[in-house]
Amino acid sequence: MLACAEICRTSAHFMLIGLPEHKHTCRACAEICEACARSCEQVGDMQDCVAQCRACAESCRKMAA
């Protein structure tokens, strides 16, 4: 979850400062958020985490396109 939070913060920061390379971090963010969702599913009883990670991954995929 820490890696997910960190890449989300980094991706948002890259977009805020206007770096065109933000698409690279958004692509990585989508992958890491999906991995986090899978990890939370395995832990169990973390449906809020799973849902938020999947929503973030989808948003990042759109921004990376």
mmCIF file of N, CA, C and O in Angstrom:
data_model
loop_
_atom_site.group_PDB
_atom_site.id
_atom_site.type_symbol
_atom_site.label_atom_id
_atom_site.label_comp_id
_atom_site.label_asym_id
_atom_site.label_seq_id
_atom_site.Cartn_x
_atom_site.Cartn_y
_atom_site.Cartn_z
ATOM 1 N N MET A 1 0.814 -1.193 0.000
ATOM 2 C CA MET A 1 0.000 0.000 0.000
ATOM 3 C C MET A 1 0.860 1.260 0.000
ATOM 4 O O MET A 1 0.466 2.265 -0.573
ATOM 5 N N LEU A 2 2.032 1.162 0.624
ATOM 6 C CA LEU A 2 2.907 2.341 0.650
ATOM 7 C C LEU A 2 3.407 2.702 -0.745
ATOM 8 O O LEU A 2 3.478 3.880 -1.101
ATOM 9 N N ALA A 3 3.746 1.681 -1.534
ATOM 10 C CA ALA A 3 4.207 1.945 -2.907
ATOM 11 C C ALA A 3 3.085 2.564 -3.720
ATOM 12 O O ALA A 3 3.319 3.484 -4.518
ATOM 13 N N CYS A 4 1.867 2.090 -3.512
ATOM 14 C CA CYS A 4 0.712 2.629 -4.224
ATOM 15 C C CYS A 4 0.526 4.114 -3.883
ATOM 16 O O CYS A 4 0.365 4.953 -4.770
ATOM 17 N N ALA A 5 0.559 4.428 -2.602
ATOM 18 C CA ALA A 5 0.396 5.822 -2.179
ATOM 19 C C ALA A 5 1.508 6.706 -2.739
ATOM 20 O O ALA A 5 1.258 7.830 -3.198
ATOM 21 N N GLU A 6 2.722 6.193 -2.743
ATOM 22 C CA GLU A 6 3.854 6.997 -3.215
ATOM 23 C C GLU A 6 3.784 7.260 -4.716
ATOM 24 O O GLU A 6 4.009 8.378 -5.168
ATOM 25 N N ILE A 7 3.449 6.239 -5.512
ATOM 26 C CA ILE A 7 3.383 6.465 -6.964
ATOM 27 C C ILE A 7 2.201 7.363 -7.311
ATOM 28 O O ILE A 7 2.283 8.162 -8.245
ATOM 29 N N CYS A 8 1.120 7.276 -6.551
ATOM 30 C CA CYS A 8 -0.019 8.179 -6.774
ATOM 31 C C CYS A 8 0.394 9.624 -6.506
ATOM 32 O O CYS A 8 0.079 10.531 -7.283
ATOM 33 N N ARG A 9 1.112 9.832 -5.411
ATOM 34 C CA ARG A 9 1.579 11.179 -5.075
ATOM 35 C C ARG A 9 2.527 11.706 -6.149
ATOM 36 O O ARG A 9 2.413 12.837 -6.604
ATOM 37 N N THR A 10 3.440 10.863 -6.577
ATOM 38 C CA THR A 10 4.411 11.266 -7.590
ATOM 39 C C THR A 10 3.716 11.585 -8.917
ATOM 40 O O THR A 10 4.015 12.605 -9.543
ATOM 41 N N SER A 11 2.792 10.748 -9.321
ATOM 42 C CA SER A 11 2.072 10.982 -10.580
ATOM 43 C C SER A 11 1.301 12.291 -10.523
ATOM 44 O O SER A 11 1.321 13.083 -11.474
ATOM 45 N N ALA A 12 0.612 12.520 -9.419
ATOM 46 C CA ALA A 12 -0.140 13.767 -9.269
ATOM 47 C C ALA A 12 0.799 14.972 -9.308
ATOM 48 O O ALA A 12 0.504 15.985 -9.959
ATOM 49 N N HIS A 13 1.942 14.860 -8.660
ATOM 50 C CA HIS A 13 2.901 15.965 -8.645
ATOM 51 C C HIS A 13 3.440 16.237 -10.048
ATOM 52 O O HIS A 13 3.559 17.396 -10.459
ATOM 53 N N PHE A 14 3.760 15.192 -10.788
ATOM 54 C CA PHE A 14 4.252 15.379 -12.156
ATOM 55 C C PHE A 14 3.210 16.098 -13.009
ATOM 56 O O PHE A 14 3.550 16.959 -13.817
ATOM 57 N N MET A 15 1.938 15.755 -12.836
ATOM 58 C CA MET A 15 0.889 16.430 -13.600
ATOM 59 C C MET A 15 0.766 17.885 -13.177
ATOM 60 O O MET A 15 0.618 18.771 -14.018
ATOM 61 N N LEU A 16 0.826 18.137 -11.866
ATOM 62 C CA LEU A 16 0.686 19.504 -11.365
ATOM 63 C C LEU A 16 1.793 20.430 -11.847
ATOM 64 O O LEU A 16 1.546 21.617 -12.077
ATOM 65 N N ILE A 17 3.003 19.898 -11.990
ATOM 66 C CA ILE A 17 4.097 20.761 -12.456
ATOM 67 C C ILE A 17 4.205 20.776 -13.980
ATOM 68 O O ILE A 17 5.068 21.439 -14.535
ATOM 69 N N GLY A 18 3.305 20.053 -14.634
ATOM 70 C CA GLY A 18 3.201 20.141 -16.086
ATOM 71 C C GLY A 18 4.201 19.332 -16.888
ATOM 72 O O GLY A 18 4.478 19.668 -18.039
ATOM 73 N N LEU A 19 4.741 18.269 -16.317
ATOM 74 C CA LEU A 19 5.680 17.443 -17.073
ATOM 75 C C LEU A 19 4.929 16.565 -18.074
ATOM 76 O O LEU A 19 4.023 15.835 -17.685
ATOM 77 N N PRO A 20 5.304 16.640 -19.341
ATOM 78 C CA PRO A 20 4.639 15.775 -20.316
ATOM 79 C C PRO A 20 4.922 14.296 -20.061
ATOM 80 O O PRO A 20 4.158 13.433 -20.470
ATOM 81 N N GLU A 21 5.981 14.005 -19.342
ATOM 82 C CA GLU A 21 6.333 12.623 -19.019
ATOM 83 C C GLU A 21 5.420 12.015 -17.953
ATOM 84 O O GLU A 21 5.592 10.854 -17.571
ATOM 85 N N HIS A 22 4.442 12.779 -17.483
ATOM 86 C CA HIS A 22 3.541 12.242 -16.465
ATOM 87 C C HIS A 22 2.842 10.976 -16.954
ATOM 88 O O HIS A 22 2.447 10.140 -16.149
ATOM 89 N N LYS A 23 2.740 10.800 -18.262
ATOM 90 C CA LYS A 23 2.105 9.593 -18.786
ATOM 91 C C LYS A 23 2.869 8.336 -18.368
ATOM 92 O O LYS A 23 2.276 7.288 -18.142
ATOM 93 N N HIS A 24 4.183 8.457 -18.235
ATOM 94 C CA HIS A 24 4.993 7.315 -17.804
ATOM 95 C C HIS A 24 4.686 6.944 -16.350
ATOM 96 O O HIS A 24 4.520 5.769 -16.022
ATOM 97 N N THR A 25 4.612 7.963 -15.497
ATOM 98 C CA THR A 25 4.321 7.675 -14.097
ATOM 99 C C THR A 25 2.874 7.205 -13.926
ATOM 100 O O THR A 25 2.606 6.348 -13.083
ATOM 101 N N CYS A 26 1.972 7.736 -14.734
ATOM 102 C CA CYS A 26 0.575 7.283 -14.655
ATOM 103 C C CYS A 26 0.453 5.817 -15.080
ATOM 104 O O CYS A 26 -0.323 5.058 -14.491
ATOM 105 N N ARG A 27 1.209 5.424 -16.086
ATOM 106 C CA ARG A 27 1.192 4.017 -16.513
ATOM 107 C C ARG A 27 1.701 3.116 -15.385
ATOM 108 O O ARG A 27 1.101 2.091 -15.058
ATOM 109 N N ALA A 28 2.805 3.525 -14.759
ATOM 110 C CA ALA A 28 3.342 2.769 -13.633
ATOM 111 C C ALA A 28 2.360 2.779 -12.466
ATOM 112 O O ALA A 28 2.171 1.756 -11.791
ATOM 113 N N CYS A 29 1.720 3.892 -12.245
ATOM 114 C CA CYS A 29 0.744 4.011 -11.162
ATOM 115 C C CYS A 29 -0.395 3.010 -11.364
ATOM 116 O O CYS A 29 -0.816 2.347 -10.401
ATOM 117 N N ALA A 30 -0.883 2.886 -12.576
ATOM 118 C CA ALA A 30 -1.968 1.940 -12.858
ATOM 119 C C ALA A 30 -1.539 0.519 -12.527
ATOM 120 O O ALA A 30 -2.293 -0.237 -11.894
ATOM 121 N N GLU A 31 -0.335 0.159 -12.897
ATOM 122 C CA GLU A 31 0.162 -1.193 -12.630
ATOM 123 C C GLU A 31 0.319 -1.443 -11.128
ATOM 124 O O GLU A 31 -0.065 -2.498 -10.624
ATOM 125 N N ILE A 32 0.860 -0.465 -10.429
ATOM 126 C CA ILE A 32 1.085 -0.626 -8.993
ATOM 127 C C ILE A 32 -0.241 -0.638 -8.235
ATOM 128 O O ILE A 32 -0.424 -1.422 -7.293
ATOM 129 N N CYS A 33 -1.188 0.180 -8.652
ATOM 130 C CA CYS A 33 -2.497 0.189 -7.997
ATOM 131 C C CYS A 33 -3.230 -1.135 -8.218
ATOM 132 O O CYS A 33 -3.893 -1.635 -7.303
ATOM 133 N N GLU A 34 -3.106 -1.710 -9.395
ATOM 134 C CA GLU A 34 -3.710 -3.030 -9.635
ATOM 135 C C GLU A 34 -3.067 -4.089 -8.747
ATOM 136 O O GLU A 34 -3.748 -4.943 -8.187
ATOM 137 N N ALA A 35 -1.752 -4.028 -8.616
ATOM 138 C CA ALA A 35 -1.048 -4.976 -7.751
ATOM 139 C C ALA A 35 -1.491 -4.799 -6.296
ATOM 140 O O ALA A 35 -1.671 -5.786 -5.572
ATOM 141 N N CYS A 36 -1.685 -3.584 -5.885
ATOM 142 C CA CYS A 36 -2.144 -3.311 -4.526
ATOM 143 C C CYS A 36 -3.551 -3.876 -4.320
ATOM 144 O O CYS A 36 -3.841 -4.472 -3.278
ATOM 145 N N ALA A 37 -4.415 -3.704 -5.308
ATOM 146 C CA ALA A 37 -5.772 -4.239 -5.214
ATOM 147 C C ALA A 37 -5.742 -5.763 -5.048
ATOM 148 O O ALA A 37 -6.452 -6.316 -4.200
ATOM 149 N N ARG A 38 -4.891 -6.419 -5.839
ATOM 150 C CA ARG A 38 -4.778 -7.876 -5.720
ATOM 151 C C ARG A 38 -4.260 -8.284 -4.336
ATOM 152 O O ARG A 38 -4.746 -9.245 -3.733
ATOM 153 N N SER A 39 -3.298 -7.538 -3.833
ATOM 154 C CA SER A 39 -2.742 -7.823 -2.515
ATOM 155 C C SER A 39 -3.811 -7.645 -1.431
ATOM 156 O O SER A 39 -3.936 -8.472 -0.533
ATOM 157 N N CYS A 40 -4.580 -6.586 -1.526
ATOM 158 C CA CYS A 40 -5.637 -6.347 -0.544
ATOM 159 C C CYS A 40 -6.715 -7.426 -0.615
ATOM 160 O O CYS A 40 -7.272 -7.809 0.413
ATOM 161 N N GLU A 41 -6.991 -7.920 -1.812
ATOM 162 C CA GLU A 41 -7.949 -9.021 -1.951
ATOM 163 C C GLU A 41 -7.454 -10.262 -1.223
ATOM 164 O O GLU A 41 -8.228 -10.961 -0.565
ATOM 165 N N GLN A 42 -6.161 -10.538 -1.339
ATOM 166 C CA GLN A 42 -5.589 -11.719 -0.687
ATOM 167 C C GLN A 42 -5.627 -11.605 0.830
ATOM 168 O O GLN A 42 -5.823 -12.610 1.522
ATOM 169 N N VAL A 43 -5.441 -10.393 1.333
ATOM 170 C CA VAL A 43 -5.493 -10.175 2.782
ATOM 171 C C VAL A 43 -6.910 -10.457 3.284
ATOM 172 O O VAL A 43 -7.104 -11.071 4.322
ATOM 173 N N GLY A 44 -7.887 -10.006 2.518
ATOM 174 C CA GLY A 44 -9.277 -10.208 2.886
ATOM 175 C C GLY A 44 -9.817 -9.074 3.739
ATOM 176 O O GLY A 44 -9.071 -8.372 4.417
ATOM 177 N N ASP A 45 -11.136 -8.892 3.680
ATOM 178 C CA ASP A 45 -11.842 -7.873 4.459
ATOM 179 C C ASP A 45 -11.286 -6.470 4.224
ATOM 180 O O ASP A 45 -11.195 -5.661 5.143
ATOM 181 N N MET A 46 -10.856 -6.212 2.977
ATOM 182 C CA MET A 46 -10.312 -4.896 2.622
ATOM 183 C C MET A 46 -10.962 -4.390 1.329
ATOM 184 O O MET A 46 -10.292 -3.836 0.466
ATOM 185 N N GLN A 47 -12.263 -4.569 1.223
ATOM 186 C CA GLN A 47 -12.950 -4.219 -0.016
ATOM 187 C C GLN A 47 -12.850 -2.739 -0.361
ATOM 188 O O GLN A 47 -12.806 -2.381 -1.532
ATOM 189 N N ASP A 48 -12.817 -1.864 0.646
ATOM 190 C CA ASP A 48 -12.664 -0.434 0.358
ATOM 191 C C ASP A 48 -11.327 -0.164 -0.321
ATOM 192 O O ASP A 48 -11.245 0.605 -1.280
ATOM 193 N N CYS A 49 -10.273 -0.794 0.176
ATOM 194 C CA CYS A 49 -8.951 -0.647 -0.416
ATOM 195 C C CYS A 49 -8.949 -1.169 -1.852
ATOM 196 O O CYS A 49 -8.441 -0.506 -2.757
ATOM 197 N N VAL A 50 -9.524 -2.332 -2.056
ATOM 198 C CA VAL A 50 -9.580 -2.935 -3.386
ATOM 199 C C VAL A 50 -10.298 -1.999 -4.354
ATOM 200 O O VAL A 50 -9.804 -1.721 -5.450
ATOM 201 N N ALA A 51 -11.446 -1.495 -3.941
ATOM 202 C CA ALA A 51 -12.238 -0.618 -4.808
ATOM 203 C C ALA A 51 -11.488 0.668 -5.137
ATOM 204 O O ALA A 51 -11.475 1.109 -6.294
ATOM 205 N N GLN A 52 -10.851 1.271 -4.136
ATOM 206 C CA GLN A 52 -10.131 2.527 -4.372
ATOM 207 C C GLN A 52 -8.909 2.313 -5.260
ATOM 208 O O GLN A 52 -8.621 3.130 -6.134
ATOM 209 N N CYS A 53 -8.204 1.224 -5.037
ATOM 210 C CA CYS A 53 -7.030 0.934 -5.866
ATOM 211 C C CYS A 53 -7.440 0.685 -7.316
ATOM 212 O O CYS A 53 -6.771 1.147 -8.238
ATOM 213 N N ARG A 54 -8.531 -0.032 -7.515
ATOM 214 C CA ARG A 54 -8.995 -0.297 -8.879
ATOM 215 C C ARG A 54 -9.483 0.985 -9.551
ATOM 216 O O ARG A 54 -9.231 1.204 -10.742
ATOM 217 N N ALA A 55 -10.157 1.845 -8.809
ATOM 218 C CA ALA A 55 -10.614 3.123 -9.367
ATOM 219 C C ALA A 55 -9.417 3.994 -9.750
ATOM 220 O O ALA A 55 -9.402 4.628 -10.814
ATOM 221 N N CYS A 56 -8.411 4.012 -8.900
ATOM 222 C CA CYS A 56 -7.204 4.783 -9.188
ATOM 223 C C CYS A 56 -6.497 4.224 -10.417
ATOM 224 O O CYS A 56 -6.052 4.979 -11.284
ATOM 225 N N ALA A 57 -6.406 2.906 -10.501
ATOM 226 C CA ALA A 57 -5.753 2.281 -11.654
ATOM 227 C C ALA A 57 -6.461 2.664 -12.949
ATOM 228 O O ALA A 57 -5.809 2.996 -13.944
ATOM 229 N N GLU A 58 -7.783 2.640 -12.930
ATOM 230 C CA GLU A 58 -8.541 3.001 -14.126
ATOM 231 C C GLU A 58 -8.303 4.462 -14.503
ATOM 232 O O GLU A 58 -8.084 4.785 -15.678
ATOM 233 N N SER A 59 -8.327 5.329 -13.534
ATOM 234 C CA SER A 59 -8.071 6.752 -13.789
ATOM 235 C C SER A 59 -6.662 6.960 -14.351
ATOM 236 O O SER A 59 -6.477 7.717 -15.317
ATOM 237 N N CYS A 60 -5.694 6.277 -13.790
ATOM 238 C CA CYS A 60 -4.306 6.410 -14.262
ATOM 239 C C CYS A 60 -4.148 5.874 -15.683
ATOM 240 O O CYS A 60 -3.421 6.467 -16.481
ATOM 241 N N ARG A 61 -4.836 4.774 -15.990
ATOM 242 C CA ARG A 61 -4.777 4.255 -17.364
ATOM 243 C C ARG A 61 -5.297 5.286 -18.359
ATOM 244 O O ARG A 61 -4.725 5.485 -19.428
ATOM 245 N N LYS A 62 -6.362 5.975 -17.999
ATOM 246 C CA LYS A 62 -6.921 7.016 -18.878
ATOM 247 C C LYS A 62 -5.945 8.163 -19.048
ATOM 248 O O LYS A 62 -5.786 8.696 -20.151
ATOM 249 N N MET A 63 -5.288 8.559 -17.972
ATOM 250 C CA MET A 63 -4.338 9.679 -18.060
ATOM 251 C C MET A 63 -3.069 9.285 -18.797
ATOM 252 O O MET A 63 -2.382 10.152 -19.351
ATOM 253 N N ALA A 64 -2.751 8.010 -18.813
ATOM 254 C CA ALA A 64 -1.544 7.538 -19.492
ATOM 255 C C ALA A 64 -1.765 7.392 -20.993
ATOM 256 O O ALA A 64 -0.791 7.316 -21.754
ATOM 257 N N ALA A 65 -3.010 7.365 -21.412
ATOM 258 C CA ALA A 65 -3.327 7.152 -22.847
ATOM 259 C C ALA A 65 -2.954 8.345 -23.691
ATOM 260 O O ALA A 65 -2.824 9.439 -23.275
#
